[in-house]
Coordinates of C-alpha atoms and ligand atoms in Angstrom, one line a residue:
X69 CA 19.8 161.6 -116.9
X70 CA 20.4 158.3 -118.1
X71 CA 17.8 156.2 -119.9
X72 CA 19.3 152.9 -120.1
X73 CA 18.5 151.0 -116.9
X74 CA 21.8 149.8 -115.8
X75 CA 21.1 146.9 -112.6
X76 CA 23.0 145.5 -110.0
X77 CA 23.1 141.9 -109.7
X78 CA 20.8 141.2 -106.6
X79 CA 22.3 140.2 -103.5
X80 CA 25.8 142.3 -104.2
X81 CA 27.5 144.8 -102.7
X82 CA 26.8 148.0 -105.1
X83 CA 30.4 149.1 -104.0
X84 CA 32.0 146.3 -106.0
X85 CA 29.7 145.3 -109.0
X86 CA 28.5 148.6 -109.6
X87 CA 30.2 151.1 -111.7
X88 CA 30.3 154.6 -110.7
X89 CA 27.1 157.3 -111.5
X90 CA 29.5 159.2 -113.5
X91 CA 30.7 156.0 -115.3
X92 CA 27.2 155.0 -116.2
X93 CA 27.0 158.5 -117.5
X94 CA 29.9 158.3 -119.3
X95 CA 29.0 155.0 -121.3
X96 CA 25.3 156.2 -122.1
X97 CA 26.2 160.4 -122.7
X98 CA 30.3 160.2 -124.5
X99 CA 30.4 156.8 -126.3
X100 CA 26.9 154.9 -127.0
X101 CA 24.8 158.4 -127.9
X102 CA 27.2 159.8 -130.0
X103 CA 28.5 156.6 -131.8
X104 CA 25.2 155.9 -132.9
X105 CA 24.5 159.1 -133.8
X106 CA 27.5 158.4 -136.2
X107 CA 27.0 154.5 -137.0
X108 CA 23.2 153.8 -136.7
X109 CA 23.6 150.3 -135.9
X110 CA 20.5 150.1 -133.1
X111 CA 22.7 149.3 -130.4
X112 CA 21.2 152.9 -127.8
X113 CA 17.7 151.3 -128.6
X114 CA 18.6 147.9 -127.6
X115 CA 20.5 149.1 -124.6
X116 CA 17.6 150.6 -123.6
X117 CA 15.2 148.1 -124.0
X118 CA 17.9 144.6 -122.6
X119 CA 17.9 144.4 -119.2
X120 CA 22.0 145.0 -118.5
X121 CA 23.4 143.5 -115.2
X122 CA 26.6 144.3 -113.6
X123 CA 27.5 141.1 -111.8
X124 CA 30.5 139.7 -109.5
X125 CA 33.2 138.1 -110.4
X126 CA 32.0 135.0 -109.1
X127 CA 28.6 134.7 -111.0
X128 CA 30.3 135.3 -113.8
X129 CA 33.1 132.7 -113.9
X130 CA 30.1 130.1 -112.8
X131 CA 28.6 131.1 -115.8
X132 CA 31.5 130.4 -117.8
X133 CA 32.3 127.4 -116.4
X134 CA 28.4 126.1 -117.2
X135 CA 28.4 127.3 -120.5
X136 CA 31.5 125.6 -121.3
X137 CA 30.1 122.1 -120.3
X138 CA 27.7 122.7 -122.4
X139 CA 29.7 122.9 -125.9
X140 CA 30.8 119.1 -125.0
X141 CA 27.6 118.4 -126.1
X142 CA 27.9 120.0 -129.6
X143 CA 31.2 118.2 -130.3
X144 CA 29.4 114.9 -130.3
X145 CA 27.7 116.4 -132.9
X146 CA 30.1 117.6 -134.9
X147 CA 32.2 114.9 -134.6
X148 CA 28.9 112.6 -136.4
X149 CA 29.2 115.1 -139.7
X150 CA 32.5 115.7 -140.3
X151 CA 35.8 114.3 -141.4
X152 CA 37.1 112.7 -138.7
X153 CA 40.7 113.9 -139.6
X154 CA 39.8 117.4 -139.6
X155 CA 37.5 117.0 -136.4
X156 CA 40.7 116.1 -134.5
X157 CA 43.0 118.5 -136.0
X158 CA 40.2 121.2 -135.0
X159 CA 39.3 119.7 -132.0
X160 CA 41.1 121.9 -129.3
X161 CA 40.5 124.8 -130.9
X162 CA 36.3 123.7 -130.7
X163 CA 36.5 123.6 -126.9
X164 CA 35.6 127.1 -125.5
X165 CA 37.7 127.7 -122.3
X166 CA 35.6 130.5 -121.2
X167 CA 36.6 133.4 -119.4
X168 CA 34.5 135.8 -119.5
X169 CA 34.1 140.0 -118.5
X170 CA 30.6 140.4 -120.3
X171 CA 27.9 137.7 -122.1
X172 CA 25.1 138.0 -123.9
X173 CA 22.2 135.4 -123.4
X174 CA 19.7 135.5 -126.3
X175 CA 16.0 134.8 -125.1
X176 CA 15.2 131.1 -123.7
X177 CA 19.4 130.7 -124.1
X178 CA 20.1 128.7 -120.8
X179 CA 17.7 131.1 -119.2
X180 CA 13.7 130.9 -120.0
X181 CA 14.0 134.9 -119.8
X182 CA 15.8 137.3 -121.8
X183 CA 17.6 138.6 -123.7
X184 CA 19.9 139.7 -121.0
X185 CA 23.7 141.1 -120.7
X186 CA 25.9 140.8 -117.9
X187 CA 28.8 142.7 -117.4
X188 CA 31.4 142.0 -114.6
X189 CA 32.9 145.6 -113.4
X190 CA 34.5 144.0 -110.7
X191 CA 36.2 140.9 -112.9
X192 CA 37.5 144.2 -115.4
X193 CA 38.6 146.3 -112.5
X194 CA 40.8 143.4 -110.9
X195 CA 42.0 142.7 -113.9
X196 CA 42.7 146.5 -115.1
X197 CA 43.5 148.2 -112.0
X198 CA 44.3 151.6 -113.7
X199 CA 41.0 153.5 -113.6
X200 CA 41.2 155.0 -117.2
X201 CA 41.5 151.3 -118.7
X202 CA 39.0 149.6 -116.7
X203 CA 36.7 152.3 -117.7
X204 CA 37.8 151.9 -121.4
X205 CA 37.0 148.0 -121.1
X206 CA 34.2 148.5 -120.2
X207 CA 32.6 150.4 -122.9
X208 CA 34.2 148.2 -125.2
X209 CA 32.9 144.9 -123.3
X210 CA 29.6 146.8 -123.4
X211 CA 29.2 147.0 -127.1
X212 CA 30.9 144.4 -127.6
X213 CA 27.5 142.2 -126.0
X214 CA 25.0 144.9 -127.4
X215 CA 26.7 143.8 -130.5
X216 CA 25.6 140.4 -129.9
X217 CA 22.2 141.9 -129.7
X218 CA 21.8 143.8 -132.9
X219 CA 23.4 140.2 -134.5
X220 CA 20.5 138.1 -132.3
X221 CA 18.2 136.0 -134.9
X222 CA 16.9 132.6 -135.3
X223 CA 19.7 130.6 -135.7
X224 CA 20.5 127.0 -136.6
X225 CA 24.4 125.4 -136.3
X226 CA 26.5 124.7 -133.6
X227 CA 27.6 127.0 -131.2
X228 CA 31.4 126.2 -131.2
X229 CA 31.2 126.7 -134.7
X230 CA 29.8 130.0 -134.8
X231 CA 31.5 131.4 -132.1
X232 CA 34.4 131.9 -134.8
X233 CA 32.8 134.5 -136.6
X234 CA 29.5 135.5 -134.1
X235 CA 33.0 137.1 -131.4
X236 CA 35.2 138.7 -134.0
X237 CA 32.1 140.6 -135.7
X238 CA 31.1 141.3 -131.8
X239 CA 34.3 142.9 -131.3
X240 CA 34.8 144.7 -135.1
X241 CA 31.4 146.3 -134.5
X242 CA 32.4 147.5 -130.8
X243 CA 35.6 148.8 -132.2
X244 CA 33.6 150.5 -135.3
X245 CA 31.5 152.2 -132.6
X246 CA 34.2 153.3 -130.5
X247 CA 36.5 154.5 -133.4
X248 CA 33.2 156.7 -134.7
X249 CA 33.5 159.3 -131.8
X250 CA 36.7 160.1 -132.8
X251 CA 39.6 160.6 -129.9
X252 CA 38.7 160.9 -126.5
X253 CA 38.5 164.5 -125.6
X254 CA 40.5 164.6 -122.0
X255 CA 42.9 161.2 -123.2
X256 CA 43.5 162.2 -127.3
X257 CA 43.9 158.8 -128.7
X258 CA 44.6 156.9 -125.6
X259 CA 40.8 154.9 -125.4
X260 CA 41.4 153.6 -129.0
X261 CA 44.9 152.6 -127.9
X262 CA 43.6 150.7 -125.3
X263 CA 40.8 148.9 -127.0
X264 CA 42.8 147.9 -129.8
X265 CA 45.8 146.3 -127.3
X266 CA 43.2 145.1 -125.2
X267 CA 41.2 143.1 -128.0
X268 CA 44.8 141.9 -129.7
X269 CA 46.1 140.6 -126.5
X270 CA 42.2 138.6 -126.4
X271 CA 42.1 134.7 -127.9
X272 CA 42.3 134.4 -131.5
X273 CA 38.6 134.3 -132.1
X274 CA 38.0 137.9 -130.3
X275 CA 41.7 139.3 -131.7
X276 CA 40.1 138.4 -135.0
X277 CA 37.8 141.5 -134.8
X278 CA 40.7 143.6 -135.0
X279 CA 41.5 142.2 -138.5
X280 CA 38.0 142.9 -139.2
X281 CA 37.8 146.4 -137.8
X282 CA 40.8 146.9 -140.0
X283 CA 39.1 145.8 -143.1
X284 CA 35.4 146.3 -141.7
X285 CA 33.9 147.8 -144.6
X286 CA 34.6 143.8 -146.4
X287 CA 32.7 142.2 -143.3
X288 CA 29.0 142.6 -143.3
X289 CA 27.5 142.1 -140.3
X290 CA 24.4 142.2 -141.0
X291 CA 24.7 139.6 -144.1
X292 CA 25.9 137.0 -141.1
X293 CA 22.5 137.7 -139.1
X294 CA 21.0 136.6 -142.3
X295 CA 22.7 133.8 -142.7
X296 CA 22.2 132.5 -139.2
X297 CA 19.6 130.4 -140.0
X298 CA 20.9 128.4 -142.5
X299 CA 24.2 127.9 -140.6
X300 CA 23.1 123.9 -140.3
X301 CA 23.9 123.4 -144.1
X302 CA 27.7 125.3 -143.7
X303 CA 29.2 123.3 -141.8
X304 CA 32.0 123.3 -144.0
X305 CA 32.0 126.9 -144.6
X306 CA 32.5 127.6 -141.2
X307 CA 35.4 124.8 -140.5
X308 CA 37.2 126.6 -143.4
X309 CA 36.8 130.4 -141.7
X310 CA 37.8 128.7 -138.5
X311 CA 40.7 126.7 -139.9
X312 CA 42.1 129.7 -141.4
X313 CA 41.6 131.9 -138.4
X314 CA 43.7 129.3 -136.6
X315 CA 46.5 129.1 -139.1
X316 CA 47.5 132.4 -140.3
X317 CA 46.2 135.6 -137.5
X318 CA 49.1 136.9 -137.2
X319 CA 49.4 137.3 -141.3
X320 CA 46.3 137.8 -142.4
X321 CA 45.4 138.0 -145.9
X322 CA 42.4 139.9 -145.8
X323 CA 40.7 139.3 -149.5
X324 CA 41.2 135.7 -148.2
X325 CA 39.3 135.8 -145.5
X326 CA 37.2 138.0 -147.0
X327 CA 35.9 135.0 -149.7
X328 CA 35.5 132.4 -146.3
X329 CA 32.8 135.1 -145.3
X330 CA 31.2 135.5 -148.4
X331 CA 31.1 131.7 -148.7
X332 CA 29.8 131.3 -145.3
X333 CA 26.5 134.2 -145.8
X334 CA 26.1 133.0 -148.9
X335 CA 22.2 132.5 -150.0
X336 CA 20.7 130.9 -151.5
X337 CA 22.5 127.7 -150.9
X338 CA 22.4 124.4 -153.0
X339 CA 20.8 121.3 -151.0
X340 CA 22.2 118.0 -151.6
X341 CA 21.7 114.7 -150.1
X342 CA 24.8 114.9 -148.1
X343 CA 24.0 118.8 -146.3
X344 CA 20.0 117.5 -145.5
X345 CA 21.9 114.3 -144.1
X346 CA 24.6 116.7 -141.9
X347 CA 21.8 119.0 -140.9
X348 CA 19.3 115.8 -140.2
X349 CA 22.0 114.6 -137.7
X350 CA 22.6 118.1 -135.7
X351 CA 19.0 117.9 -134.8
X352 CA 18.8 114.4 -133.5
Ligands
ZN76 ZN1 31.0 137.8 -127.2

């Protein structure tokens, strides 16, 4: 029996956005039960208590496409507090060019509801034909959102800013969870294959997590929902992570990006003139 309340998007065919019954099974019984059995993070609680919707392909891309008009409006922001050399040198990599299999809206986030995940089986499935690996992305897309939810707190910054470390935690603690029930028992090692290919072959800001996963013990997920609500005042901190990510993920130096974390959950933090100024500005 399975106690989280998986929902089809209303209006769709349950044929194409709904997984199988033995899927669902699969995701609550072989990976989510017994990876927190092992990890303890409180992702089976909050899958049980979000409302998680399997939508089409096509509400999902519209999504995408709305979310990412929205980030032009926290580049005007940025572009107000920071150095306009580096603003421009950063600039592409600000813009999100959304595609997403799975999202994660926190409550009142471009919804007055929520929290609430969507997941597109139907966007995964056309995209991973082979049934083995769409069922593989989709446990990993799964956690990957329910790891946004464990990460959910008040937070303060700009979203194209935190998007940089927010994904590539999202993706470290889906890969954590996943690795934690060791190898699949009919595949061997093929699901952690998968998932690690899958998340390498992702955009630099979700391929991060890999790095992570690598080093995970270093990354503290946790200490970044701390921080979240002083993310207004790191402006710099997180330009630094972000510049870094850009420059050098395919030779990561880990202890290096290891100190860019530390400096970004820092606390507590030193006010100056000039951070109450930034923050003042992001909250015009
Ligand atoms: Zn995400």
């Amino acid at each position: 029996m399975v106690k989280i309340k998986f929902q089809q998007e209303p209006g769709t065919a349950p044929e194409t956005v709904m997984p199988s019954d033995s899927i669902l099974m699969y995701l609550e019984k072989y990976i989510i039960v017994p990876a927190e059995e092992k990890c303890g993070y409180g992702i089976y609680s909050k899958a049980r208590e979000i409302p998680i919707f399997f939508v089409s392909e096509k509400t999902i891309n519209q999504k995408g496409l709305a979310i990412a008009d929205g980030i032009s409006d926290d580049l005007h922001k940025l572009r107000d507090v920071v150095d306009e050399d580096r603003f421009w040198k950063l600039e592409e990599a600000l813009v999100d060019r959304l595609d997403p299999i799975g999202l994660y809206f926190p409550k009142g986030v471009l919804q007055d509801q929520g929290p609430e995940i969507w997941v597109s089986y139907e966007k995964i499935c056309n995209q991973h034909p082979i049934y083995q690996d769409s069922k593989y992305a989709t446990a990993l897309t799964l956690v990957h959102e329910l790891g946004h939810a464990i990460m959910d707190a008040p937070t303060s910054g700009l979203h194209c800013l935190k998007t940089w470390v927010e994904e590539p935690l999202a993706n470290m603690i889906a890969l954590c969870y996943l690795a934690s029930i060791g190898p699949s028992r009919t595949n061997e090692n093929s699901r952690m294959d998968f998932v690690t290919d899958f998340v390498q072959s992702q955009p630099e800001k979700y391929a991060l997590g890999l790095n992570l996963f690598r080093a995970s013990r270093l990354f503290d997920w946790e200490a970044w929902k701390n921080a979240k609500w002083l993310l207004c005042f790191k402006i710099d901190a997180l330009l630094d992570w972000m510049e870094y990510v850009k420059g050098n993920l395919a030779n990561v130096d880990v202890r290096c990006l290891e100190d860019l974390f530390r400096e970004i959950v820092r606390q507590p933090i030193e006010f100056n003139q000039t951070l109450l100024q930034q923050a003042e500005k992001l909250y015009e």
